[in-house]
Amino acid sequence: MQRIGVIGVGEIGRAIVTGLCEAPGERPEVFLSPRGARAAKELSERYERVRVCAGNQEVVDRSELVIVAVRPPDRHEALAGLRVDDDRIVVNVMAGVANDDLRGQLATGATLVRAIPLPAVRDRESVTVTCPAHPAVDALFDRLGGVLLVEDEAAFNVFSALTATLTTHLSYLATLTSWAAGHGLPAEVAERYVRGLFQDLGRALGDESRSLRQLAADHETPNGSNERIRTTWFTPATSAALTQALDDLLDRLD
């Protein structure tokens, strides 16, 4: 695709544009909606082939492939009255919005593909889940770190539920930092240490020869401090609560 449009220039929209514009090889023309005006302006000033359009209809008219990245609650307002010709490809990155729902709102016969790009596509370091397979969409996200294809939207929703755990993990790290600060460490020192601690652990995740349970065991000494915290805090009850929360979310996504 040589002409790509983005409707909704928030965190994910900005990450996609940055990744595409800094990827090796030929760069596409990118047309941005005025939603997220500050980010759109910044991107257009930074990259020669990025332009801000007057409205969402202009984005669609100028593009071969359109990425819809608005917040789900804002989609009815943002997409109202939008005319999408059947020869367009629409990539739906809105969490919890099925392709049938989006097609009904747009009233189009265009090809619709769902995707779950993560912020790390900015650095082309994140695999993007897509459904269904489409060569142009797969090629786009392959440039941004790789593609993981799934067969149907039921499986896609499982992946979507997994992405909903990201801020929980960050809040866990913030709680560790607050605990350390409460015991006398300067807050900035505690945060720096926690960040480094888990960045190092993140690098271990690159070793796919070991399962996650094996990695946990390898970082734990029998009867040691790690085992004590895990077995005291991450009990069968807390594990069941997490499982239930994910099941409840999946029911909403379905």
PDB file of C-alpha atoms in Angstrom:
ATOM      1  CA  MET A   1       0.000   0.000   0.000  1.00  0.00           C
ATOM      2  CA  GLN A   2       1.412   3.365  -1.036  1.00  0.00           C
ATOM      3  CA  ARG A   3      -1.280   5.543   0.576  1.00  0.00           C
ATOM      4  CA  ILE A   4      -2.299   4.845   4.161  1.00  0.00           C
ATOM      5  CA  GLY A   5      -4.838   6.792   6.198  1.00  0.00           C
ATOM      6  CA  VAL A   6      -5.156   6.923   9.977  1.00  0.00           C
ATOM      7  CA  ILE A   7      -8.358   8.054  11.674  1.00  0.00           C
ATOM      8  CA  GLY A   8      -7.611   8.727  15.334  1.00  0.00           C
ATOM      9  CA  VAL A   9      -4.045   9.780  16.114  1.00  0.00           C
ATOM     10  CA  GLY A  10      -3.750   8.635  19.711  1.00  0.00           C
ATOM     11  CA  GLU A  11      -1.067   6.428  21.246  1.00  0.00           C
ATOM     12  CA  ILE A  12      -1.539   3.539  18.809  1.00  0.00           C
ATOM     13  CA  GLY A  13      -2.061   5.714  15.733  1.00  0.00           C
ATOM     14  CA  ARG A  14       1.087   7.667  16.520  1.00  0.00           C
ATOM     15  CA  ALA A  15       3.071   4.445  17.100  1.00  0.00           C
ATOM     16  CA  ILE A  16       1.978   2.992  13.739  1.00  0.00           C
ATOM     17  CA  VAL A  17       2.879   6.152  11.838  1.00  0.00           C
ATOM     18  CA  THR A  18       6.260   6.431  13.570  1.00  0.00           C
ATOM     19  CA  GLY A  19       7.086   2.799  12.868  1.00  0.00           C
ATOM     20  CA  LEU A  20       6.144   3.069   9.199  1.00  0.00           C
ATOM     21  CA  CYS A  21       8.021   6.319   8.665  1.00  0.00           C
ATOM     22  CA  GLU A  22      11.200   5.039  10.292  1.00  0.00           C
ATOM     23  CA  ALA A  23      11.164   1.529   8.804  1.00  0.00           C
ATOM     24  CA  PRO A  24      13.847   0.694   6.225  1.00  0.00           C
ATOM     25  CA  GLY A  25      12.847   0.796   2.579  1.00  0.00           C
ATOM     26  CA  GLU A  26      10.199   2.720   0.713  1.00  0.00           C
ATOM     27  CA  ARG A  27       7.837   4.746   2.884  1.00  0.00           C
ATOM     28  CA  PRO A  28       4.141   5.187   2.111  1.00  0.00           C
ATOM     29  CA  GLU A  29       2.264   8.465   2.024  1.00  0.00           C
ATOM     30  CA  VAL A  30       0.333   8.792   5.286  1.00  0.00           C
ATOM     31  CA  PHE A  31      -2.837  10.852   5.678  1.00  0.00           C
ATOM     32  CA  LEU A  32      -3.942  11.733   9.204  1.00  0.00           C
ATOM     33  CA  SER A  33      -7.304  12.827  10.527  1.00  0.00           C
ATOM     34  CA  PRO A  34      -7.410  16.051  12.535  1.00  0.00           C
ATOM     35  CA  ARG A  35      -8.518  14.053  15.602  1.00  0.00           C
ATOM     36  CA  GLY A  36      -5.565  14.152  17.976  1.00  0.00           C
ATOM     37  CA  ALA A  37      -4.542  17.457  16.414  1.00  0.00           C
ATOM     38  CA  ARG A  38      -1.381  17.956  18.433  1.00  0.00           C
ATOM     39  CA  ALA A  39       0.014  14.506  17.642  1.00  0.00           C
ATOM     40  CA  ALA A  40      -1.016  14.776  13.982  1.00  0.00           C
ATOM     41  CA  LYS A  41       0.706  18.135  13.621  1.00  0.00           C
ATOM     42  CA  GLU A  42       3.856  16.821  15.307  1.00  0.00           C
ATOM     43  CA  LEU A  43       4.022  13.801  12.989  1.00  0.00           C
ATOM     44  CA  SER A  44       3.460  15.885   9.861  1.00  0.00           C
ATOM     45  CA  GLU A  45       6.268  18.225  10.860  1.00  0.00           C
ATOM     46  CA  ARG A  46       8.633  15.360  11.615  1.00  0.00           C
ATOM     47  CA  TYR A  47       8.030  13.214   8.520  1.00  0.00           C
ATOM     48  CA  GLU A  48       7.986  14.517   4.955  1.00  0.00           C
ATOM     49  CA  ARG A  49       5.392  12.040   3.642  1.00  0.00           C
ATOM     50  CA  VAL A  50       2.837  12.606   6.429  1.00  0.00           C
ATOM     51  CA  ARG A  51      -0.021  15.064   5.914  1.00  0.00           C
ATOM     52  CA  VAL A  52      -2.920  16.188   8.095  1.00  0.00           C
ATOM     53  CA  CYS A  53      -6.273  16.211   6.310  1.00  0.00           C
ATOM     54  CA  ALA A  54      -9.168  18.599   6.852  1.00  0.00           C
ATOM     55  CA  GLY A  55     -11.465  15.776   7.950  1.00  0.00           C
ATOM     56  CA  ASN A  56     -11.975  12.021   8.089  1.00  0.00           C
ATOM     57  CA  GLN A  57     -13.638  11.868   4.673  1.00  0.00           C
ATOM     58  CA  GLU A  58     -10.527  13.312   3.070  1.00  0.00           C
ATOM     59  CA  VAL A  59      -8.436  10.655   4.823  1.00  0.00           C
ATOM     60  CA  VAL A  60     -10.585   7.911   3.291  1.00  0.00           C
ATOM     61  CA  ASP A  61     -10.681   9.508  -0.154  1.00  0.00           C
ATOM     62  CA  ARG A  62      -6.895   9.856  -0.357  1.00  0.00           C
ATOM     63  CA  SER A  63      -6.018   6.395   1.021  1.00  0.00           C
ATOM     64  CA  GLU A  64      -5.952   2.837  -0.226  1.00  0.00           C
ATOM     65  CA  LEU A  65      -5.841   1.409   3.287  1.00  0.00           C
ATOM     66  CA  VAL A  66      -7.479   3.148   6.259  1.00  0.00           C
ATOM     67  CA  ILE A  67      -6.642   2.400   9.903  1.00  0.00           C
ATOM     68  CA  VAL A  68      -9.490   3.217  12.292  1.00  0.00           C
ATOM     69  CA  ALA A  69      -7.866   3.894  15.656  1.00  0.00           C
ATOM     70  CA  VAL A  70     -10.393   6.051  17.503  1.00  0.00           C
ATOM     71  CA  ARG A  71     -11.467   5.252  21.058  1.00  0.00           C
ATOM     72  CA  PRO A  72     -14.414   2.805  20.868  1.00  0.00           C
ATOM     73  CA  PRO A  73     -16.831   5.154  22.701  1.00  0.00           C
ATOM     74  CA  ASP A  74     -16.011   7.894  20.168  1.00  0.00           C
ATOM     75  CA  ARG A  75     -16.511   5.813  17.038  1.00  0.00           C
ATOM     76  CA  HIS A  76     -20.122   6.765  16.326  1.00  0.00           C
ATOM     77  CA  GLU A  77     -19.308  10.476  16.335  1.00  0.00           C
ATOM     78  CA  ALA A  78     -15.975  10.094  14.514  1.00  0.00           C
ATOM     79  CA  LEU A  79     -17.317   7.870  11.745  1.00  0.00           C
ATOM     80  CA  ALA A  80     -20.792   9.376  11.316  1.00  0.00           C
ATOM     81  CA  GLY A  81     -21.634   9.949   7.660  1.00  0.00           C
ATOM     82  CA  LEU A  82     -18.307   8.575   6.441  1.00  0.00           C
ATOM     83  CA  ARG A  83     -18.431   7.150   2.901  1.00  0.00           C
ATOM     84  CA  VAL A  84     -16.033   4.252   2.367  1.00  0.00           C
ATOM     85  CA  ASP A  85     -15.865   2.845  -1.165  1.00  0.00           C
ATOM     86  CA  ASP A  86     -15.859  -0.911  -1.537  1.00  0.00           C
ATOM     87  CA  ASP A  87     -12.334  -0.955  -2.980  1.00  0.00           C
ATOM     88  CA  ARG A  88     -10.811   0.326   0.276  1.00  0.00           C
ATOM     89  CA  ILE A  89      -9.173  -1.812   2.941  1.00  0.00           C
ATOM     90  CA  VAL A  90     -10.182  -0.865   6.493  1.00  0.00           C
ATOM     91  CA  VAL A  91      -8.081  -1.968   9.460  1.00  0.00           C
ATOM     92  CA  ASN A  92     -10.103  -1.968  12.670  1.00  0.00           C
ATOM     93  CA  VAL A  93      -7.855  -1.551  15.729  1.00  0.00           C
ATOM     94  CA  MET A  94     -10.677  -0.585  18.115  1.00  0.00           C
ATOM     95  CA  ALA A  95     -10.776  -2.924  21.110  1.00  0.00           C
ATOM     96  CA  GLY A  96     -14.085  -4.724  21.519  1.00  0.00           C
ATOM     97  CA  VAL A  97     -15.576  -3.544  18.207  1.00  0.00           C
ATOM     98  CA  ALA A  98     -16.377  -6.480  15.925  1.00  0.00           C
ATOM     99  CA  ASN A  99     -16.006  -6.147  12.170  1.00  0.00           C
ATOM    100  CA  ASP A 100     -19.740  -6.733  11.695  1.00  0.00           C
ATOM    101  CA  ASP A 101     -20.485  -3.777  13.977  1.00  0.00           C
ATOM    102  CA  LEU A 102     -18.056  -1.534  12.101  1.00  0.00           C
ATOM    103  CA  ARG A 103     -19.382  -2.672   8.716  1.00  0.00           C
ATOM    104  CA  GLY A 104     -22.914  -1.899   9.827  1.00  0.00           C
ATOM    105  CA  GLN A 105     -21.934   1.608  10.868  1.00  0.00           C
ATOM    106  CA  LEU A 106     -19.953   2.328   7.708  1.00  0.00           C
ATOM    107  CA  ALA A 107     -22.462   0.583   5.426  1.00  0.00           C
ATOM    108  CA  THR A 108     -19.653  -0.518   3.133  1.00  0.00           C
ATOM    109  CA  GLY A 109     -18.579  -3.583   1.238  1.00  0.00           C
ATOM    110  CA  ALA A 110     -14.909  -2.750   1.825  1.00  0.00           C
ATOM    111  CA  THR A 111     -12.535  -5.386   3.165  1.00  0.00           C
ATOM    112  CA  LEU A 112     -12.366  -5.182   6.972  1.00  0.00           C
ATOM    113  CA  VAL A 113      -9.510  -6.628   9.024  1.00  0.00           C
ATOM    114  CA  ARG A 114      -9.144  -6.479  12.812  1.00  0.00           C
ATOM    115  CA  ALA A 115      -5.707  -5.936  14.357  1.00  0.00           C
ATOM    116  CA  ILE A 116      -4.125  -5.497  17.802  1.00  0.00           C
ATOM    117  CA  PRO A 117      -1.044  -3.316  17.328  1.00  0.00           C
ATOM    118  CA  LEU A 118       0.811  -2.476  20.540  1.00  0.00           C
ATOM    119  CA  PRO A 119       2.841   0.673  21.254  1.00  0.00           C
ATOM    120  CA  ALA A 120       6.085  -1.213  20.538  1.00  0.00           C
ATOM    121  CA  VAL A 121       5.258  -1.150  16.801  1.00  0.00           C
ATOM    122  CA  ARG A 122       6.806   2.322  17.050  1.00  0.00           C
ATOM    123  CA  ASP A 123      10.192   0.583  17.214  1.00  0.00           C
ATOM    124  CA  ARG A 124       9.086  -2.354  15.032  1.00  0.00           C
ATOM    125  CA  GLU A 125       9.447  -4.710  18.000  1.00  0.00           C
ATOM    126  CA  SER A 126       5.929  -6.051  18.516  1.00  0.00           C
ATOM    127  CA  VAL A 127       3.971  -8.825  16.845  1.00  0.00           C
ATOM    128  CA  THR A 128       0.489  -7.694  15.758  1.00  0.00           C
ATOM    129  CA  VAL A 129      -2.475 -10.085  15.882  1.00  0.00           C
ATOM    130  CA  THR A 130      -4.719  -9.838  12.796  1.00  0.00           C
ATOM    131  CA  CYS A 131      -7.997 -11.425  11.662  1.00  0.00           C
ATOM    132  CA  PRO A 132      -8.746 -12.407   8.964  1.00  0.00           C
ATOM    133  CA  ALA A 133      -5.592 -12.734   6.896  1.00  0.00           C
ATOM    134  CA  HIS A 134      -5.094 -10.156   4.167  1.00  0.00           C
ATOM    135  CA  PRO A 135      -1.876  -9.734   2.179  1.00  0.00           C
ATOM    136  CA  ALA A 136      -1.754  -5.918   2.290  1.00  0.00           C
ATOM    137  CA  VAL A 137      -2.532  -5.733   6.018  1.00  0.00           C
ATOM    138  CA  ASP A 138      -0.133  -8.533   6.852  1.00  0.00           C
ATOM    139  CA  ALA A 139       2.621  -6.838   4.842  1.00  0.00           C
ATOM    140  CA  LEU A 140       2.013  -3.560   6.694  1.00  0.00           C
ATOM    141  CA  PHE A 141       2.306  -5.085  10.158  1.00  0.00           C
ATOM    142  CA  ASP A 142       5.128  -7.357   9.095  1.00  0.00           C
ATOM    143  CA  ARG A 143       7.155  -4.163   8.598  1.00  0.00           C
ATOM    144  CA  LEU A 144       6.275  -3.169  12.166  1.00  0.00           C
ATOM    145  CA  GLY A 145       7.550  -6.273  13.936  1.00  0.00           C
ATOM    146  CA  GLY A 146       5.645  -9.253  12.575  1.00  0.00           C
ATOM    147  CA  VAL A 147       2.153 -10.685  12.236  1.00  0.00           C
ATOM    148  CA  LEU A 148       0.278 -13.351  14.189  1.00  0.00           C
ATOM    149  CA  LEU A 149      -2.732 -14.534  12.177  1.00  0.00           C
ATOM    150  CA  VAL A 150      -5.792 -16.026  13.875  1.00  0.00           C
ATOM    151  CA  GLU A 151      -8.635 -17.938  12.283  1.00  0.00           C
ATOM    152  CA  ASP A 152     -11.688 -16.172  13.689  1.00  0.00           C
ATOM    153  CA  GLU A 153     -12.841 -13.354  15.925  1.00  0.00           C
ATOM    154  CA  ALA A 154     -13.434 -15.688  18.880  1.00  0.00           C
ATOM    155  CA  ALA A 155      -9.712 -16.466  19.015  1.00  0.00           C
ATOM    156  CA  PHE A 156      -8.930 -12.826  18.267  1.00  0.00           C
ATOM    157  CA  ASN A 157     -10.912 -11.779  21.343  1.00  0.00           C
ATOM    158  CA  VAL A 158      -8.780 -14.022  23.566  1.00  0.00           C
ATOM    159  CA  PHE A 159      -5.700 -12.111  22.427  1.00  0.00           C
ATOM    160  CA  SER A 160      -7.570  -8.850  22.950  1.00  0.00           C
ATOM    161  CA  ALA A 161      -8.326  -9.838  26.547  1.00  0.00           C
ATOM    162  CA  LEU A 162      -4.643 -10.576  27.137  1.00  0.00           C
ATOM    163  CA  THR A 163      -3.682  -7.070  26.040  1.00  0.00           C
ATOM    164  CA  ALA A 164      -6.025  -5.683  28.688  1.00  0.00           C
ATOM    165  CA  THR A 165      -3.589  -6.833  31.380  1.00  0.00           C
ATOM    166  CA  LEU A 166      -0.841  -4.343  30.471  1.00  0.00           C
ATOM    167  CA  THR A 167      -1.830  -1.540  32.829  1.00  0.00           C
ATOM    168  CA  THR A 168      -2.384  -4.067  35.612  1.00  0.00           C
ATOM    169  CA  HIS A 169       1.257  -5.072  35.273  1.00  0.00           C
ATOM    170  CA  LEU A 170       2.368  -1.433  35.311  1.00  0.00           C
ATOM    171  CA  SER A 171       0.216  -0.747  38.375  1.00  0.00           C
ATOM    172  CA  TYR A 172       1.869  -3.721  40.083  1.00  0.00           C
ATOM    173  CA  LEU A 173       5.267  -2.125  39.437  1.00  0.00           C
ATOM    174  CA  ALA A 174       3.986   1.232  40.697  1.00  0.00           C
ATOM    175  CA  THR A 175       2.812  -0.463  43.907  1.00  0.00           C
ATOM    176  CA  LEU A 176       6.274  -1.954  44.432  1.00  0.00           C
ATOM    177  CA  THR A 177       7.773   1.507  43.999  1.00  0.00           C
ATOM    178  CA  SER A 178       5.328   3.048  46.475  1.00  0.00           C
ATOM    179  CA  TRP A 179       6.081   0.319  49.005  1.00  0.00           C
ATOM    180  CA  ALA A 180       9.829   0.986  48.759  1.00  0.00           C
ATOM    181  CA  ALA A 181       9.277   4.733  49.084  1.00  0.00           C
ATOM    182  CA  GLY A 182       7.158   4.079  52.163  1.00  0.00           C
ATOM    183  CA  HIS A 183      10.167   2.376  53.713  1.00  0.00           C
ATOM    184  CA  GLY A 184      12.422   5.364  53.248  1.00  0.00           C
ATOM    185  CA  LEU A 185      13.838   5.095  49.726  1.00  0.00           C
ATOM    186  CA  PRO A 186      13.572   8.242  47.587  1.00  0.00           C
ATOM    187  CA  ALA A 187      10.692   7.649  45.193  1.00  0.00           C
ATOM    188  CA  GLU A 188      12.800   8.339  42.080  1.00  0.00           C
ATOM    189  CA  VAL A 189      15.497   5.899  43.274  1.00  0.00           C
ATOM    190  CA  ALA A 190      12.915   3.197  43.974  1.00  0.00           C
ATOM    191  CA  GLU A 191      11.304   3.664  40.555  1.00  0.00           C
ATOM    192  CA  ARG A 192      14.625   3.570  38.746  1.00  0.00           C
ATOM    193  CA  TYR A 193      15.508   0.311  40.459  1.00  0.00           C
ATOM    194  CA  VAL A 194      12.116  -1.306  39.774  1.00  0.00           C
ATOM    195  CA  ARG A 195      12.293  -0.294  36.116  1.00  0.00           C
ATOM    196  CA  GLY A 196      15.760  -1.801  35.752  1.00  0.00           C
ATOM    197  CA  LEU A 197      14.742  -4.936  37.625  1.00  0.00           C
ATOM    198  CA  PHE A 198      11.878  -5.719  35.292  1.00  0.00           C
ATOM    199  CA  GLN A 199      13.580  -4.549  32.118  1.00  0.00           C
ATOM    200  CA  ASP A 200      16.228  -7.172  32.827  1.00  0.00           C
ATOM    201  CA  LEU A 201      13.498  -9.754  33.390  1.00  0.00           C
ATOM    202  CA  GLY A 202      11.882  -8.700  30.114  1.00  0.00           C
ATOM    203  CA  ARG A 203      15.064  -9.605  28.261  1.00  0.00           C
ATOM    204  CA  ALA A 204      14.784 -13.126  29.653  1.00  0.00           C
ATOM    205  CA  LEU A 205      11.412 -13.426  27.896  1.00  0.00           C
ATOM    206  CA  GLY A 206      13.294 -13.432  24.614  1.00  0.00           C
ATOM    207  CA  ASP A 207      14.564 -16.913  25.452  1.00  0.00           C
ATOM    208  CA  GLU A 208      11.758 -18.951  23.889  1.00  0.00           C
ATOM    209  CA  SER A 209      13.539 -22.220  24.642  1.00  0.00           C
ATOM    210  CA  ARG A 210      12.119 -21.982  28.177  1.00  0.00           C
ATOM    211  CA  SER A 211       8.420 -21.861  29.064  1.00  0.00           C
ATOM    212  CA  LEU A 212       7.146 -19.075  31.299  1.00  0.00           C
ATOM    213  CA  ARG A 213       6.787 -21.527  34.180  1.00  0.00           C
ATOM    214  CA  GLN A 214      10.375 -22.676  33.625  1.00  0.00           C
ATOM    215  CA  LEU A 215      11.584 -19.078  33.633  1.00  0.00           C
ATOM    216  CA  ALA A 216       9.799 -18.536  36.935  1.00  0.00           C
ATOM    217  CA  ALA A 217      11.412 -21.635  38.410  1.00  0.00           C
ATOM    218  CA  ASP A 218      14.841 -20.568  37.138  1.00  0.00           C
ATOM    219  CA  HIS A 219      14.494 -17.225  38.933  1.00  0.00           C
ATOM    220  CA  GLU A 220      13.452 -18.830  42.200  1.00  0.00           C
ATOM    221  CA  THR A 221      15.409 -20.572  44.956  1.00  0.00           C
ATOM    222  CA  PRO A 222      13.508 -23.228  46.947  1.00  0.00           C
ATOM    223  CA  ASN A 223      12.371 -21.666  50.239  1.00  0.00           C
ATOM    224  CA  GLY A 224      13.904 -18.364  49.076  1.00  0.00           C
ATOM    225  CA  SER A 225      12.541 -14.828  48.984  1.00  0.00           C
ATOM    226  CA  ASN A 226      10.961 -15.056  45.509  1.00  0.00           C
ATOM    227  CA  GLU A 227       9.124 -18.234  46.423  1.00  0.00           C
ATOM    228  CA  ARG A 228       7.899 -16.656  49.663  1.00  0.00           C
ATOM    229  CA  ILE A 229       6.337 -13.647  47.912  1.00  0.00           C
ATOM    230  CA  ARG A 230       4.857 -15.765  45.114  1.00  0.00           C
ATOM    231  CA  THR A 231       3.224 -18.312  47.382  1.00  0.00           C
ATOM    232  CA  THR A 232       2.076 -15.718  49.921  1.00  0.00           C
ATOM    233  CA  TRP A 233       0.630 -13.154  47.526  1.00  0.00           C
ATOM    234  CA  PHE A 234      -0.093 -15.065  44.307  1.00  0.00           C
ATOM    235  CA  THR A 235      -2.276 -17.705  45.878  1.00  0.00           C
ATOM    236  CA  PRO A 236      -4.772 -20.053  44.197  1.00  0.00           C
ATOM    237  CA  ALA A 237      -7.460 -17.530  45.186  1.00  0.00           C
ATOM    238  CA  THR A 238      -5.751 -14.596  43.466  1.00  0.00           C
ATOM    239  CA  SER A 239      -5.044 -16.758  40.421  1.00  0.00           C
ATOM    240  CA  ALA A 240      -8.721 -17.729  40.266  1.00  0.00           C
ATOM    241  CA  ALA A 241      -9.750 -14.069  40.596  1.00  0.00           C
ATOM    242  CA  LEU A 242      -7.525 -13.119  37.674  1.00  0.00           C
ATOM    243  CA  THR A 243      -8.921 -15.970  35.590  1.00  0.00           C
ATOM    244  CA  GLN A 244     -12.468 -14.871  36.405  1.00  0.00           C
ATOM    245  CA  ALA A 245     -11.725 -11.259  35.492  1.00  0.00           C
ATOM    246  CA  LEU A 246     -10.371 -12.385  32.109  1.00  0.00           C
ATOM    247  CA  ASP A 247     -13.404 -14.643  31.552  1.00  0.00           C
ATOM    248  CA  ASP A 248     -15.751 -11.758  32.347  1.00  0.00           C
ATOM    249  CA  LEU A 249     -13.895  -9.484  29.920  1.00  0.00           C
ATOM    250  CA  LEU A 250     -13.985 -12.154  27.212  1.00  0.00           C
ATOM    251  CA  ASP A 251     -17.755 -12.439  27.640  1.00  0.00           C
ATOM    252  CA  ARG A 252     -18.044  -8.695  26.999  1.00  0.00           C
ATOM    253  CA  LEU A 253     -15.767  -8.879  23.950  1.00  0.00           C
ATOM    254  CA  ASP A 254     -17.789 -11.770  22.499  1.00  0.00           C
TER     255      ASP A 254
END
